[in-house]
């Protein structure tokens, strides 16, 4: 009897776990596509069924309809010559103005901030704050115990160290004296606009349908892309031959002037930004591009590139 009870109990636990998974365990970081890119751009997820966890494509029509002679951040548009308001500025957005680029595409142009102050001396550390762009003053406590600590989710951080708010991954938090477990200012701040907002400074890449590229160690779901791949004359589409995986007929990806269908790939090594970079149309309208790991592809092995291409 006792044994049957245990088995029944285990079965029940399994059922319960399964039902939790089905209910609210939607972990978007496991969904395909450059999701962080879409979200920081302001594209809307489109799901086949409302209860689906993952979007199968994104709707970027609002982004695409934006005027080329205005700049955009959050829900605000800025005219040429207008300065970025504090309410829309992150700590490192210093002296930003909406300007026309030489390709006639407006974007924010900001002061170049050079924070480098060198590493702290042994036994010392820098006071940091999520509201400041650069690391703060160096302090050298007489006793290491004098350095404040913060306990977050059972883990200890020291004064000046960065930590994540488990309940809000968008927040930037830094341990500072006086922290009492509340992830509020001045310990944590929510960025005024996404840090990797692709059209804030490098809008040409967005307007020209370049694709964000991620390192092999990065997650396209949660990371900022490192660089973009933009179309050149040697780029071609490798059509997906597997018709069975072409169910998503209405998923297309735009790459420059090329239109890819679901499952289509781009060729590689047509310029430096596509060496060892695998691009596939998964969740349109932007192809998912990721650098292959070094043990799978040698980045030094490519045809000579004409730097004027
Ligand atoms: C895309 O989103 C816009 C709102 O930004 C909406 O008006 C439009 O109908 C949507 N398009 C599709 C195809 O869902
Ligand atoms: C942008 O504005 C719309 C309507 O005006 C609103 O629903 C939306 O929440 C706003 N988004 C942000 C990020 O402020
Ligand atoms: C690009 O294509 C041209 C011919 O169309 C060829 O001569 C050149 O080698 C190609 N460049 C690369 C990097 O593949």
Coordinates of C-alpha atoms and ligand atoms in Angstrom, one line a residue:
X1 CA 0.0 0.0 0.0
X2 CA 2.7 2.4 1.1
X3 CA 4.6 1.8 -2.0
X4 CA 1.6 2.4 -4.2
X5 CA 1.0 5.7 -2.5
X6 CA 4.6 6.8 -3.2
X7 CA 4.2 5.9 -6.9
X8 CA 0.9 7.6 -7.1
X9 CA 2.4 10.6 -5.3
X10 CA 5.3 10.8 -7.7
X11 CA 2.9 10.5 -10.7
X12 CA 0.9 13.4 -9.2
X13 CA 4.0 15.5 -8.8
X14 CA 4.9 14.9 -12.4
X15 CA 1.5 15.9 -13.6
X16 CA 1.7 19.0 -11.5
X17 CA 5.1 19.9 -12.9
X18 CA 3.8 19.4 -16.4
X19 CA 0.8 21.6 -15.9
X20 CA 3.0 24.3 -14.5
X21 CA 5.1 24.1 -17.6
X22 CA 2.1 24.3 -19.8
X23 CA 0.6 27.2 -18.0
X24 CA 3.0 30.0 -17.3
X25 CA 6.5 28.7 -18.0
X26 CA 6.8 30.7 -21.2
X27 CA 10.5 31.5 -21.3
X28 CA 10.9 33.8 -24.3
X29 CA 14.6 33.5 -24.0
X30 CA 14.2 30.0 -25.5
X31 CA 12.2 31.2 -28.5
X32 CA 13.9 31.5 -31.9
X33 CA 14.9 34.8 -33.6
X34 CA 16.7 38.0 -32.7
X35 CA 14.1 38.8 -30.1
X36 CA 16.1 41.4 -28.2
X37 CA 16.6 43.3 -31.4
X38 CA 12.9 43.3 -32.3
X39 CA 11.9 44.4 -28.9
X40 CA 14.4 47.2 -28.6
X41 CA 13.4 48.4 -32.1
X42 CA 9.7 48.4 -31.1
X43 CA 8.4 45.6 -33.4
X44 CA 5.4 43.7 -32.2
X45 CA 5.4 39.9 -31.8
X46 CA 2.9 38.0 -33.9
X47 CA 1.8 34.6 -32.5
X48 CA -0.1 31.9 -34.4
X49 CA -2.4 31.3 -31.5
X50 CA -2.7 33.9 -28.7
X51 CA -1.7 31.3 -26.1
X52 CA 1.6 30.5 -27.9
X53 CA 4.7 31.2 -26.0
X54 CA 6.9 32.2 -29.0
X55 CA 6.2 34.6 -31.8
X56 CA 6.6 33.1 -35.3
X57 CA 7.2 36.6 -36.8
X58 CA 7.3 40.2 -35.8
X59 CA 5.3 43.2 -37.1
X60 CA 7.7 46.0 -37.8
X61 CA 5.4 48.2 -39.9
X62 CA 5.3 51.0 -37.5
X63 CA 9.1 51.1 -37.3
X64 CA 9.4 50.9 -41.1
X65 CA 6.9 53.8 -41.5
X66 CA 9.0 56.2 -39.4
X67 CA 10.2 59.4 -41.1
X68 CA 13.8 59.4 -42.2
X69 CA 14.2 63.0 -41.2
X70 CA 13.2 62.5 -37.6
X71 CA 14.8 60.6 -34.7
X72 CA 12.9 58.2 -32.5
X73 CA 13.3 57.1 -28.9
X74 CA 10.6 55.5 -26.7
X75 CA 7.4 57.0 -28.1
X76 CA 9.0 60.3 -28.8
X77 CA 10.0 61.7 -32.2
X78 CA 12.7 64.4 -32.4
X79 CA 13.2 66.9 -35.2
X80 CA 16.6 67.5 -36.8
X81 CA 18.7 69.7 -34.5
X82 CA 16.7 68.8 -31.4
X83 CA 18.7 67.7 -28.3
X84 CA 17.9 64.4 -26.5
X85 CA 15.8 65.2 -23.4
X86 CA 16.9 63.9 -20.0
X87 CA 13.7 61.7 -19.8
X88 CA 14.9 59.7 -22.8
X89 CA 18.6 59.6 -22.0
X90 CA 20.6 56.8 -20.5
X91 CA 23.7 57.8 -18.4
X92 CA 26.1 57.4 -21.4
X93 CA 23.9 59.4 -23.8
X94 CA 25.8 62.6 -23.4
X95 CA 25.4 65.6 -25.7
X96 CA 23.1 63.7 -28.1
X97 CA 21.4 65.6 -30.9
X98 CA 19.2 64.4 -33.7
X99 CA 21.3 64.9 -36.9
X100 CA 21.1 63.9 -40.6
X101 CA 23.7 61.4 -41.6
X102 CA 25.6 61.7 -44.9
X103 CA 23.3 59.1 -46.2
X104 CA 20.3 61.3 -45.4
X105 CA 19.0 59.2 -42.5
X106 CA 18.4 61.0 -39.2
X107 CA 19.9 59.4 -36.0
X108 CA 21.2 60.6 -32.7
X109 CA 24.7 61.8 -32.6
X110 CA 26.3 61.9 -29.2
X111 CA 29.5 62.9 -27.6
X112 CA 32.2 60.2 -27.5
X113 CA 32.6 59.3 -23.8
X114 CA 36.0 57.9 -22.8
X115 CA 35.6 56.5 -19.4
X116 CA 38.8 54.6 -19.1
X117 CA 40.5 55.3 -15.8
X118 CA 42.5 52.2 -15.4
X119 CA 41.9 49.3 -13.0
X120 CA 41.7 50.0 -9.3
X121 CA 44.9 49.7 -7.2
X122 CA 45.3 46.4 -5.3
X123 CA 43.1 46.5 -2.2
X124 CA 41.0 49.3 -3.7
X125 CA 37.8 49.4 -5.8
X126 CA 35.7 52.0 -7.7
X127 CA 32.4 53.4 -6.4
X128 CA 29.9 52.8 -9.2
X129 CA 26.4 53.9 -9.7
X130 CA 23.8 52.8 -12.3
X131 CA 23.0 56.5 -12.8
X132 CA 26.6 57.4 -13.9
X133 CA 28.1 56.6 -17.2
X134 CA 31.7 56.1 -15.9
X135 CA 33.1 54.3 -12.9
X136 CA 33.3 56.5 -9.9
X137 CA 36.1 57.5 -7.5
X138 CA 38.6 54.9 -6.3
X139 CA 38.3 54.0 -2.6
X140 CA 40.8 52.0 -0.6
X141 CA 39.2 50.7 2.6
X142 CA 41.5 50.2 5.6
X143 CA 39.8 46.9 6.4
X144 CA 38.3 44.8 3.6
X145 CA 35.3 44.3 5.9
X146 CA 34.6 48.0 5.7
X147 CA 33.4 47.5 2.1
X148 CA 29.6 47.3 2.1
X149 CA 27.9 44.1 0.8
X150 CA 24.5 43.3 -0.6
X151 CA 22.8 40.0 -0.5
X152 CA 20.6 39.4 -3.6
X153 CA 18.9 36.0 -4.0
X154 CA 21.3 34.4 -1.6
X155 CA 24.3 35.7 -3.3
X156 CA 26.7 38.3 -1.9
X157 CA 27.9 41.3 -3.9
X158 CA 30.4 44.0 -2.8
X159 CA 30.0 47.8 -3.0
X160 CA 30.5 48.8 -6.6
X161 CA 29.6 45.4 -8.1
X162 CA 26.9 44.9 -10.7
X163 CA 24.0 42.5 -10.0
X164 CA 20.8 41.5 -11.7
X165 CA 17.3 42.1 -10.3
X166 CA 15.8 38.6 -10.6
X167 CA 12.3 40.0 -10.9
X168 CA 13.2 42.6 -13.6
X169 CA 16.1 41.7 -15.9
X170 CA 15.8 45.2 -17.6
X171 CA 17.1 46.9 -14.5
X172 CA 20.7 47.8 -13.9
X173 CA 21.7 47.4 -10.3
X174 CA 24.9 48.1 -8.5
X175 CA 25.6 47.2 -4.9
X176 CA 26.1 50.3 -2.7
X177 CA 26.2 51.1 1.0
X178 CA 22.7 51.1 2.5
X179 CA 21.2 48.4 0.3
X180 CA 18.4 46.7 2.1
X181 CA 17.1 44.2 -0.5
X182 CA 14.9 46.7 -2.3
X183 CA 15.9 47.0 -6.0
X184 CA 15.1 50.7 -6.2
X185 CA 17.1 53.9 -6.9
X186 CA 19.9 54.7 -6.3
X187 CA 20.8 50.9 -6.3
X188 CA 18.8 50.0 -9.4
X189 CA 17.7 52.0 -12.4
X190 CA 15.6 51.1 -15.4
X191 CA 17.2 52.3 -18.6
X192 CA 15.3 55.2 -20.3
X193 CA 15.5 53.3 -23.6
X194 CA 17.0 49.9 -24.4
X195 CA 20.7 49.9 -24.3
X196 CA 21.0 48.2 -27.6
X197 CA 18.3 50.2 -29.4
X198 CA 19.5 49.6 -32.9
X199 CA 18.1 52.8 -34.5
X200 CA 19.3 55.2 -31.8
X201 CA 22.8 55.8 -33.3
X202 CA 23.2 53.3 -36.1
X203 CA 19.9 53.8 -37.9
X204 CA 21.5 53.3 -41.4
X205 CA 21.8 49.6 -40.7
X206 CA 18.2 49.3 -39.8
X207 CA 16.9 51.3 -42.7
X208 CA 19.2 49.4 -45.1
X209 CA 17.9 46.0 -43.8
X210 CA 21.2 44.9 -42.5
X211 CA 21.1 41.9 -40.1
X212 CA 22.4 42.0 -36.5
X213 CA 25.1 39.4 -35.9
X214 CA 25.8 37.7 -32.6
X215 CA 28.9 35.9 -31.4
X216 CA 28.7 32.2 -31.0
X217 CA 28.7 32.6 -27.2
X218 CA 25.8 35.2 -27.3
X219 CA 22.1 34.6 -27.2
X220 CA 20.2 36.4 -30.0
X221 CA 17.2 36.2 -27.7
X222 CA 18.7 38.4 -24.9
X223 CA 21.9 40.0 -26.2
X224 CA 22.8 43.1 -28.0
X225 CA 24.3 42.3 -31.4
X226 CA 28.0 43.0 -31.8
X227 CA 27.9 44.2 -35.4
X228 CA 25.7 44.1 -38.5
X229 CA 25.9 42.3 -41.8
X230 CA 24.9 44.6 -44.7
X231 CA 24.2 43.4 -48.2
X232 CA 26.9 43.5 -50.9
X233 CA 26.8 42.4 -54.5
X234 CA 28.2 38.9 -53.7
X235 CA 25.5 38.0 -51.2
X236 CA 23.1 35.3 -52.4
X237 CA 20.2 33.3 -50.9
X238 CA 20.6 29.6 -50.5
X239 CA 17.0 28.4 -50.9
X240 CA 15.6 26.0 -48.4
X241 CA 15.2 22.7 -50.3
X242 CA 13.3 21.0 -47.5
X243 CA 9.7 21.8 -48.5
X244 CA 8.3 20.1 -45.4
X245 CA 9.8 22.8 -43.2
X246 CA 8.3 25.6 -45.3
X247 CA 5.0 25.7 -43.4
X248 CA 5.5 29.3 -42.4
X249 CA 4.7 30.7 -45.8
X250 CA 4.0 34.2 -44.6
X251 CA 7.4 34.4 -42.8
X252 CA 9.8 36.4 -44.9
X253 CA 13.1 38.0 -44.0
X254 CA 14.5 41.1 -45.7
X255 CA 18.2 41.4 -46.2
X256 CA 19.1 44.6 -48.1
X257 CA 17.1 44.2 -51.3
X258 CA 16.9 40.4 -51.0
X259 CA 13.8 38.6 -49.8
X260 CA 14.3 35.3 -48.0
X261 CA 11.6 32.8 -47.2
X262 CA 11.3 30.7 -44.1
X263 CA 14.3 28.3 -43.8
X264 CA 16.4 30.1 -46.5
X265 CA 20.0 30.9 -45.7
X266 CA 22.6 33.4 -46.9
X267 CA 25.9 32.4 -48.3
X268 CA 29.0 33.2 -46.2
X269 CA 32.3 35.0 -46.6
X270 CA 31.4 37.7 -49.1
X271 CA 32.9 40.3 -46.8
X272 CA 34.4 40.6 -43.3
X273 CA 31.0 40.7 -41.7
X274 CA 29.9 37.4 -43.1
X275 CA 32.9 35.2 -42.6
X276 CA 31.8 32.2 -40.5
X277 CA 28.4 33.9 -40.0
X278 CA 25.4 31.7 -40.5
X279 CA 22.3 33.6 -41.4
X280 CA 18.9 31.9 -41.6
X281 CA 15.4 33.2 -42.0
X282 CA 13.5 31.9 -38.9
X283 CA 11.4 34.6 -37.4
X284 CA 11.0 37.4 -39.9
X285 CA 11.5 40.1 -41.0
X286 CA 15.1 40.0 -39.9
X287 CA 17.3 36.9 -40.5
X288 CA 19.0 35.3 -37.5
X289 CA 22.7 35.7 -38.0
X290 CA 25.3 34.1 -35.7
X291 CA 29.0 33.6 -35.8
X292 CA 30.0 29.9 -35.8
X293 CA 32.3 28.8 -33.0
X294 CA 36.0 28.8 -33.7
X295 CA 36.3 25.0 -33.7
X296 CA 33.6 24.8 -36.5
X297 CA 34.9 27.6 -38.7
X298 CA 38.2 29.4 -39.2
X299 CA 37.7 33.2 -39.5
X300 CA 41.1 33.6 -41.1
X301 CA 40.1 31.4 -44.0
X302 CA 38.3 33.5 -46.6
X303 CA 38.8 34.9 -50.1
X304 CA 40.5 38.3 -50.4
X305 CA 38.1 41.2 -49.9
X306 CA 38.2 44.4 -51.9
X307 CA 37.7 46.9 -49.1
X308 CA 35.8 49.2 -51.6
X309 CA 33.1 46.6 -52.3
Ligands
LIG1 C1 1.1 45.6 -37.5 O1 0.9 46.5 -36.5 C2 0.2 47.7 -36.8 C3 0.3 48.6 -35.5 O2 1.6 49.0 -35.3 C4 -1.2 47.4 -37.2 O3 -1.9 48.5 -37.5 C5 -1.1 46.4 -38.4 O4 -2.5 46.0 -38.7 C6 -0.3 45.2 -38.0 N1 -0.1 44.4 -39.3 C7 -0.3 43.1 -39.3 C8 -0.1 42.5 -40.6 O5 -0.6 42.5 -38.3
LIG2 C1 3.6 54.4 -26.6 O1 2.4 55.0 -26.8 C2 1.3 54.1 -26.9 C3 0.0 54.9 -27.2 O2 0.2 56.3 -27.4 C4 1.2 53.4 -25.5 O3 0.1 52.4 -25.6 C5 2.5 52.7 -25.2 O4 2.5 52.1 -24.0 C6 3.6 53.7 -25.3 N1 4.9 52.9 -25.2 C7 5.9 53.4 -24.4 C8 7.1 52.6 -24.4 O5 5.8 54.4 -23.7
LIG3 C1 32.5 38.6 -55.7 O1 32.1 38.3 -57.0 C2 33.0 38.6 -58.1 C3 32.4 38.2 -59.4 O2 31.1 38.5 -59.5 C4 34.3 37.8 -57.8 O3 35.2 38.2 -58.8 C5 34.8 38.1 -56.4 O4 35.9 37.3 -56.2 C6 33.7 37.9 -55.4 N1 34.2 38.3 -54.1 C7 34.2 37.5 -53.0 C8 34.8 38.1 -51.8 O5 33.7 36.4 -53.0

